[in-house]
Coordinates of C-alpha atoms and ligand atoms in Angstrom, one line a residue:
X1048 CA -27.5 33.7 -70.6
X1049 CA -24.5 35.8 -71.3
X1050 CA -24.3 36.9 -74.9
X1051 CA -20.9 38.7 -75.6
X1052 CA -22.0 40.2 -78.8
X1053 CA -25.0 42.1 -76.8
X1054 CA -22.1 44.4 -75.2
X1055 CA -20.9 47.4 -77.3
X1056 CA -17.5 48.9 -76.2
X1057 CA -20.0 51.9 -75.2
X1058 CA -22.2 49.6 -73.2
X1059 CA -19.2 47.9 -71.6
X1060 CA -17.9 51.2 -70.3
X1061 CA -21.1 52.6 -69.3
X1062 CA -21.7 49.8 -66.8
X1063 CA -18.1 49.8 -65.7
X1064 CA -18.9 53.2 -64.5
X1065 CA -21.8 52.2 -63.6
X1066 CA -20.7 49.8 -60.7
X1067 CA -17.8 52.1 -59.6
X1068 CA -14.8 50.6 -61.4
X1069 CA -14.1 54.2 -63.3
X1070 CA -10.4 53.9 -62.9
X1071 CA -10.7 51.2 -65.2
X1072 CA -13.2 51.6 -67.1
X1073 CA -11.3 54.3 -69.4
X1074 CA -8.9 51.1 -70.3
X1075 CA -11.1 48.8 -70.6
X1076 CA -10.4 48.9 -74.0
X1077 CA -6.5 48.9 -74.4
X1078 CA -7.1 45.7 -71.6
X1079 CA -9.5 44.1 -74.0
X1080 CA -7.4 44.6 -77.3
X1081 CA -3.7 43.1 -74.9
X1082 CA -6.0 40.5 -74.3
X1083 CA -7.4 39.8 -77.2
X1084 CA -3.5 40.0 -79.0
X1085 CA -1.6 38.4 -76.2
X1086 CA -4.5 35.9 -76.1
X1087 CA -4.0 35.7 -72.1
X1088 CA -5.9 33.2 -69.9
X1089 CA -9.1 34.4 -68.2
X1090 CA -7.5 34.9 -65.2
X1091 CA -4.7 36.9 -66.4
X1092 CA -7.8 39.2 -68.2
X1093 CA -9.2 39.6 -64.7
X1094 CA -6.3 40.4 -62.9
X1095 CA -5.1 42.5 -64.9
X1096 CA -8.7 44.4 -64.7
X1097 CA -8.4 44.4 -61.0
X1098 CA -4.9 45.6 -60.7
X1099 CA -5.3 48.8 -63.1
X1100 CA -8.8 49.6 -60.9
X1101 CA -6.7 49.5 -57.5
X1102 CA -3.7 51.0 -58.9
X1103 CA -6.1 54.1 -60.4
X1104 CA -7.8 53.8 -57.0
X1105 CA -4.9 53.9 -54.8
X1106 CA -3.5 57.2 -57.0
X1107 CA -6.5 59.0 -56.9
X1108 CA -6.6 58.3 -52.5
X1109 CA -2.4 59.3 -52.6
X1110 CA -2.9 62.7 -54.7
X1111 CA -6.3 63.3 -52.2
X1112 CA -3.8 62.8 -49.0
X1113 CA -1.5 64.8 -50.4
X1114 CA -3.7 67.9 -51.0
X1115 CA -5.3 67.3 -48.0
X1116 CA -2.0 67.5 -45.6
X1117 CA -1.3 71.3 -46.1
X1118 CA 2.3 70.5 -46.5
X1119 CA 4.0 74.0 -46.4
X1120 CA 4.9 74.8 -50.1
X1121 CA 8.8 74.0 -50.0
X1122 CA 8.0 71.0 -49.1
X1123 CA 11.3 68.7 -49.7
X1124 CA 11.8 65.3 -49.9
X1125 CA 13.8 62.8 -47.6
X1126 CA 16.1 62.4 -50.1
X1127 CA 17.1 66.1 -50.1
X1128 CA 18.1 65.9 -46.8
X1129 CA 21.8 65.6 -46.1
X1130 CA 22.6 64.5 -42.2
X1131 CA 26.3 64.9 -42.4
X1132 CA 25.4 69.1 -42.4
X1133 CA 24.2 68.2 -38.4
X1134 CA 26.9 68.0 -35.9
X1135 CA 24.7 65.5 -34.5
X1136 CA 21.0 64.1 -33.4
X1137 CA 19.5 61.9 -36.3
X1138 CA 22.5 59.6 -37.9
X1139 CA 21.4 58.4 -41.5
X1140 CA 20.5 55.2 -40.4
X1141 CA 17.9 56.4 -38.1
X1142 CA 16.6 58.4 -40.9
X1143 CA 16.6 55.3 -42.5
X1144 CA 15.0 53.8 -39.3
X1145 CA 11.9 56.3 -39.4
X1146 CA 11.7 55.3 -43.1
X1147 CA 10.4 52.2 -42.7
X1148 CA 7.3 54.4 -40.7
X1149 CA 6.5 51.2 -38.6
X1150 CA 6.2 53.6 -35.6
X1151 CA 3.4 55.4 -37.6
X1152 CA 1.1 51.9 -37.3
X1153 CA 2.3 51.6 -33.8
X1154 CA 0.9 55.0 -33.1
X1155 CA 4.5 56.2 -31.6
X1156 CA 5.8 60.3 -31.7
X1157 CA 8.8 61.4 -33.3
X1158 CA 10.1 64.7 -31.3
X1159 CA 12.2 66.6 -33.2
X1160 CA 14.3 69.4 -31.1
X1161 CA 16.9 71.6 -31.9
X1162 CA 17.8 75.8 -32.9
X1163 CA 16.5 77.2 -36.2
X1164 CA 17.5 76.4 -39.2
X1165 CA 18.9 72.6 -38.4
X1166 CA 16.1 70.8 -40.8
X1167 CA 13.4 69.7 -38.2
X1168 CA 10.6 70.8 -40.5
X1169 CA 12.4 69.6 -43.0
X1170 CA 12.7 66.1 -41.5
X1171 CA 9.2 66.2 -40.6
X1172 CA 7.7 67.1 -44.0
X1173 CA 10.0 64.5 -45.7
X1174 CA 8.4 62.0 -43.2
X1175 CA 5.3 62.9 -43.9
X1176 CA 4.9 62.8 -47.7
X1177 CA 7.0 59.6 -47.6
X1178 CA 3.6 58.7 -45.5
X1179 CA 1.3 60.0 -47.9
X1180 CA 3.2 57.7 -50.7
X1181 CA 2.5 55.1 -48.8
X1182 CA -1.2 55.4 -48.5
X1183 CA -1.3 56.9 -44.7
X1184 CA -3.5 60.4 -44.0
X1185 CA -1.5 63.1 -42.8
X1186 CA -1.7 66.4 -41.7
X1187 CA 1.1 69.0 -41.3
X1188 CA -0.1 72.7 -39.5
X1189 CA 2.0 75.0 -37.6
X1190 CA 1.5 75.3 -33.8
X1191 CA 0.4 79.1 -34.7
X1192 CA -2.3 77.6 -37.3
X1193 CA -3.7 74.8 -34.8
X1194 CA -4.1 77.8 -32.4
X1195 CA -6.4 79.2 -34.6
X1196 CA -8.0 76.5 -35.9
X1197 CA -8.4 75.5 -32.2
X1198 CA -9.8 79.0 -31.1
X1199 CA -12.2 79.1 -34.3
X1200 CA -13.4 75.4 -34.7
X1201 CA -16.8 76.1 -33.4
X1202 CA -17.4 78.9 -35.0
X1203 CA -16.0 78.1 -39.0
X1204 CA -17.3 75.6 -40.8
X1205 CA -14.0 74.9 -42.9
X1206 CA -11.6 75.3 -39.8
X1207 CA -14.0 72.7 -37.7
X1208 CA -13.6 70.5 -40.8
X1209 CA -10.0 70.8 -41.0
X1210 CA -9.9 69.5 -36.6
X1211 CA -12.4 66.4 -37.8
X1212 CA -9.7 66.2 -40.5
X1213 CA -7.2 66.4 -38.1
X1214 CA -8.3 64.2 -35.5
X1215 CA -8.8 60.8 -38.2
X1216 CA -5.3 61.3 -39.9
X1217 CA -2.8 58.4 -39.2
X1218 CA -0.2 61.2 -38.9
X1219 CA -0.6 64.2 -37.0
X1220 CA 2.6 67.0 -37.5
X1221 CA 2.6 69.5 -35.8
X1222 CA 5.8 72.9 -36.3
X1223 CA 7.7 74.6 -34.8
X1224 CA 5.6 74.7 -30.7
X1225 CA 7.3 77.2 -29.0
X1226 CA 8.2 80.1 -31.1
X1227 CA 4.7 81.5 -30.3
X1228 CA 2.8 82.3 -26.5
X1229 CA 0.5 80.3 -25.5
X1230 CA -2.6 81.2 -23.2
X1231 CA -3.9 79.5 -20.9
X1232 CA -7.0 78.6 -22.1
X1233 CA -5.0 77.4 -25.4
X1234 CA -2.7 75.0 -23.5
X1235 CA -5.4 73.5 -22.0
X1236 CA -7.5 73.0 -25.8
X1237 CA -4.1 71.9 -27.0
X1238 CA -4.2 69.1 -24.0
X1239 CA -7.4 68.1 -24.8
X1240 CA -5.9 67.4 -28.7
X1241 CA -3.2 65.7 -27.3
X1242 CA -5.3 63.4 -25.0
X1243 CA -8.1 62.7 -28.0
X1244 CA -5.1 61.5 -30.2
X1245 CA -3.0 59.6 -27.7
X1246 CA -2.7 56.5 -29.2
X1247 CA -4.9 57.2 -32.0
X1248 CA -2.5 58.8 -34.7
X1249 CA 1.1 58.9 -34.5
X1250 CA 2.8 62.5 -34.3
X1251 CA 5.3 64.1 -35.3
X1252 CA 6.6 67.7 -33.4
X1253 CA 9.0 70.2 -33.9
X1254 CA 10.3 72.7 -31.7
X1255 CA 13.0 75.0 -30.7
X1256 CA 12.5 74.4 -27.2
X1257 CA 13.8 72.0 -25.1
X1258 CA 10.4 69.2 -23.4
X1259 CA 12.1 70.8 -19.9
X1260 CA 11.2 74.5 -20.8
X1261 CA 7.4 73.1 -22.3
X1262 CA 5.4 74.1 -18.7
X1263 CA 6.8 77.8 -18.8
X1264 CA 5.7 77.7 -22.4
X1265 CA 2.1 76.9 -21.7
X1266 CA 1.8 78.3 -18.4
X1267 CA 0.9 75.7 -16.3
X1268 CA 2.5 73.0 -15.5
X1269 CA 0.3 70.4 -14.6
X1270 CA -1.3 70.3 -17.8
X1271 CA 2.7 70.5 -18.8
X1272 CA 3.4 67.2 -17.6
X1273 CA -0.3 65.6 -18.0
X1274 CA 0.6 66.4 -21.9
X1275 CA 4.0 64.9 -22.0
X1276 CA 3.3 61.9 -20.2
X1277 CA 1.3 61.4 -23.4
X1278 CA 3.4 62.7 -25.9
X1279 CA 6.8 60.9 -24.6
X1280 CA 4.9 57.6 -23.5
X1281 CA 5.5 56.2 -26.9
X1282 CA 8.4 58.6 -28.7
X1283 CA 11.3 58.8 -30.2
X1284 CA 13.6 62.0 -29.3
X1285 CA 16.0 63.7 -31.6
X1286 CA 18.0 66.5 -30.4
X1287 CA 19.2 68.0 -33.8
X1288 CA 22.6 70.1 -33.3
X1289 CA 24.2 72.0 -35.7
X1290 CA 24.4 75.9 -37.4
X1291 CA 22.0 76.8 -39.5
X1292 CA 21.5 75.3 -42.9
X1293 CA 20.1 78.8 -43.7
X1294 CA 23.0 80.5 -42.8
X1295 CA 25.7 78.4 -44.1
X1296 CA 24.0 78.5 -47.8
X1297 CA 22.8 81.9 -47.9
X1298 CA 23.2 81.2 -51.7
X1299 CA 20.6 78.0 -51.8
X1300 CA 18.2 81.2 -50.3
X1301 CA 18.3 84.0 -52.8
X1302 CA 14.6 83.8 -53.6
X1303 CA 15.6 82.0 -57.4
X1304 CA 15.8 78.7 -56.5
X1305 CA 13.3 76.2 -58.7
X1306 CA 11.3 73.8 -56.6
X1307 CA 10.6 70.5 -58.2
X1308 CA 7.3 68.9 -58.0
X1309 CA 8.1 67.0 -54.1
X1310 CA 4.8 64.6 -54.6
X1311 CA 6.1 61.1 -55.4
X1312 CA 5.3 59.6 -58.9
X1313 CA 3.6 56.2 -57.2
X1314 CA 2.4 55.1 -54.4
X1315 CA 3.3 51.7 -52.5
X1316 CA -0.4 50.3 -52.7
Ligands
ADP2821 P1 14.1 74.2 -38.9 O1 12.7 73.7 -39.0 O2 15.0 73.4 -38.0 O3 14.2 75.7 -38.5 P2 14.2 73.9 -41.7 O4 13.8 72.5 -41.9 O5 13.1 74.9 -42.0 O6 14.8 74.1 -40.3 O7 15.4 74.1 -42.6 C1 15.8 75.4 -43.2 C2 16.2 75.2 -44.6 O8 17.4 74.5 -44.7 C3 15.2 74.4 -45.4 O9 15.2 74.8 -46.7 C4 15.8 73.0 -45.4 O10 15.4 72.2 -46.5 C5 17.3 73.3 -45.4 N1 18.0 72.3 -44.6 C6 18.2 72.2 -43.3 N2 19.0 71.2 -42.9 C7 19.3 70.5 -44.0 C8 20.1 69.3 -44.3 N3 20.7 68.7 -43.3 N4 20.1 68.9 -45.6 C9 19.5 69.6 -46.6 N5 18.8 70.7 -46.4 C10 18.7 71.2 -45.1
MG2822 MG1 10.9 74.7 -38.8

């Protein structure tokens, strides 16, 4: 028979650790005190244990996400971005649209084209910590970096665990393809990515080059069109036009500008 006066506060947060609940467990004791003052029903007591264990929980699995996206380190915000500096491409309200990151559960691709310096990365990394605030995986590498980690995977430990990473995010995005050569051998690795996570993760890519100049950038066209007919089956284009943000606030660039802390305060759930 259950004897309340058998459990010390002590014993009471041993066990909660005990059977897992250690988000809670270090407020057990604030929860019991509310309770105990507010004198709230039984239920309430519960819930409210519940709610702070999957709140803690679903913090601790948003700051892991986070860390484990690689965003670049000026990573900026949505909210920072301003699309009346483009001349055209992405209106706010498809911003907006992207937002909602429906097409993320509908494993769709988000292209994003256009010259330096017109926010794609930008765009890109906004979408995906907006993702990682609302409890998806992500990962964010360069086209340069998934070369390597393509080229070394078998070999490296950490870089095979950062593909298997990779490969089980909900969000794949992937900068800036086409500012670097691509071999032969590379193109076809990079297929063989693109085919494994067709319809598995939604992506996100950047690129300076047009989808039309794609099969001179990886050398063989075949391949070329095998890995579009992928990539485009279920996308949504955005040819970004404008001058560079860069170069129209060369002052926004000195070097002193303070970053803010970009990773949201909460999560959705
Ligand atoms: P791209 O990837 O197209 O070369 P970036 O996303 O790297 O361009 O943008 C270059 C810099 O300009 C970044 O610091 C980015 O935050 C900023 N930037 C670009 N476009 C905008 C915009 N429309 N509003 C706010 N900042 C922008
Ligand atoms: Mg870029």
């Amino acid at each position: 028979m259950y004897t309340s006066s058998l459990y010390s506060n002590e014993k009471i947060i041993g066990q909660m650790n005990n059977f897992g609940l250690k988000q809670v467990a270090p407020h057990i004791l604030d929860i019991l005190e509310i309770a105990e003052r507010e004198q709230i029903t039984y239920k309430s007591f519960l819930s409210m244990v519940l709610d702070t264990e999957v709140i803690g929980r679903n913090e601790k699995r948003r700051r892991r996400n986070f860390a484990g996206a690689h965003f670049p380190p000026a990573a900026k915000s949505l909210e920072e971005f301003d699309p009346s500096e483009l001349k055209g491409g992405i209106s706010k309200s498809q911003i907006n649209m992207l937002s909602e990151l429906d097409w993320i559960d509908k494993k769709c691709n988000v292209l994003l084209l256009g010259p330096p310096g017109v926010g794609k990365t930008h765009l890109a990394v906004g979408l995906g910590l907006l993702a990682v605030q609302n409890g998806y995986t992500v990962c964010f590498e360069n086209m340069t970096n998934l070369i390597k980690i393509f080229d070394e995977a078998p070999y490296k430990q950490k870089q095979s665990f950062r593909l298997k990473n990779l490969l089980k995010a909900s969000l794949i995005i992937i900068d800036e393809i086409g500012y670097v050569p691509v071999t032969r051998e590379q193109a076809n690795k990079f297929f063989t990515f693109i085919s494994e996570t067709y319809e598995q993760s939604a992506m996100i890519f950047t690129t300076n080059k047009d989808v039309t100049e794609w099969a001179e950038l990886f050398g063989d066209p075949v391949i070329t069109q095998a890995m579009l007919d992928r990539i485009l089956h279920h996308a949504k284009c955005f040819s970004l036009e404008g001058d560079s943000y860069r170069l129209k606030h060369p002052d926004l660039f000195s070097g002193t500008e303070q970053r803010k802390n970009v990773l949201p305060d909460r999560g959705k759930n």
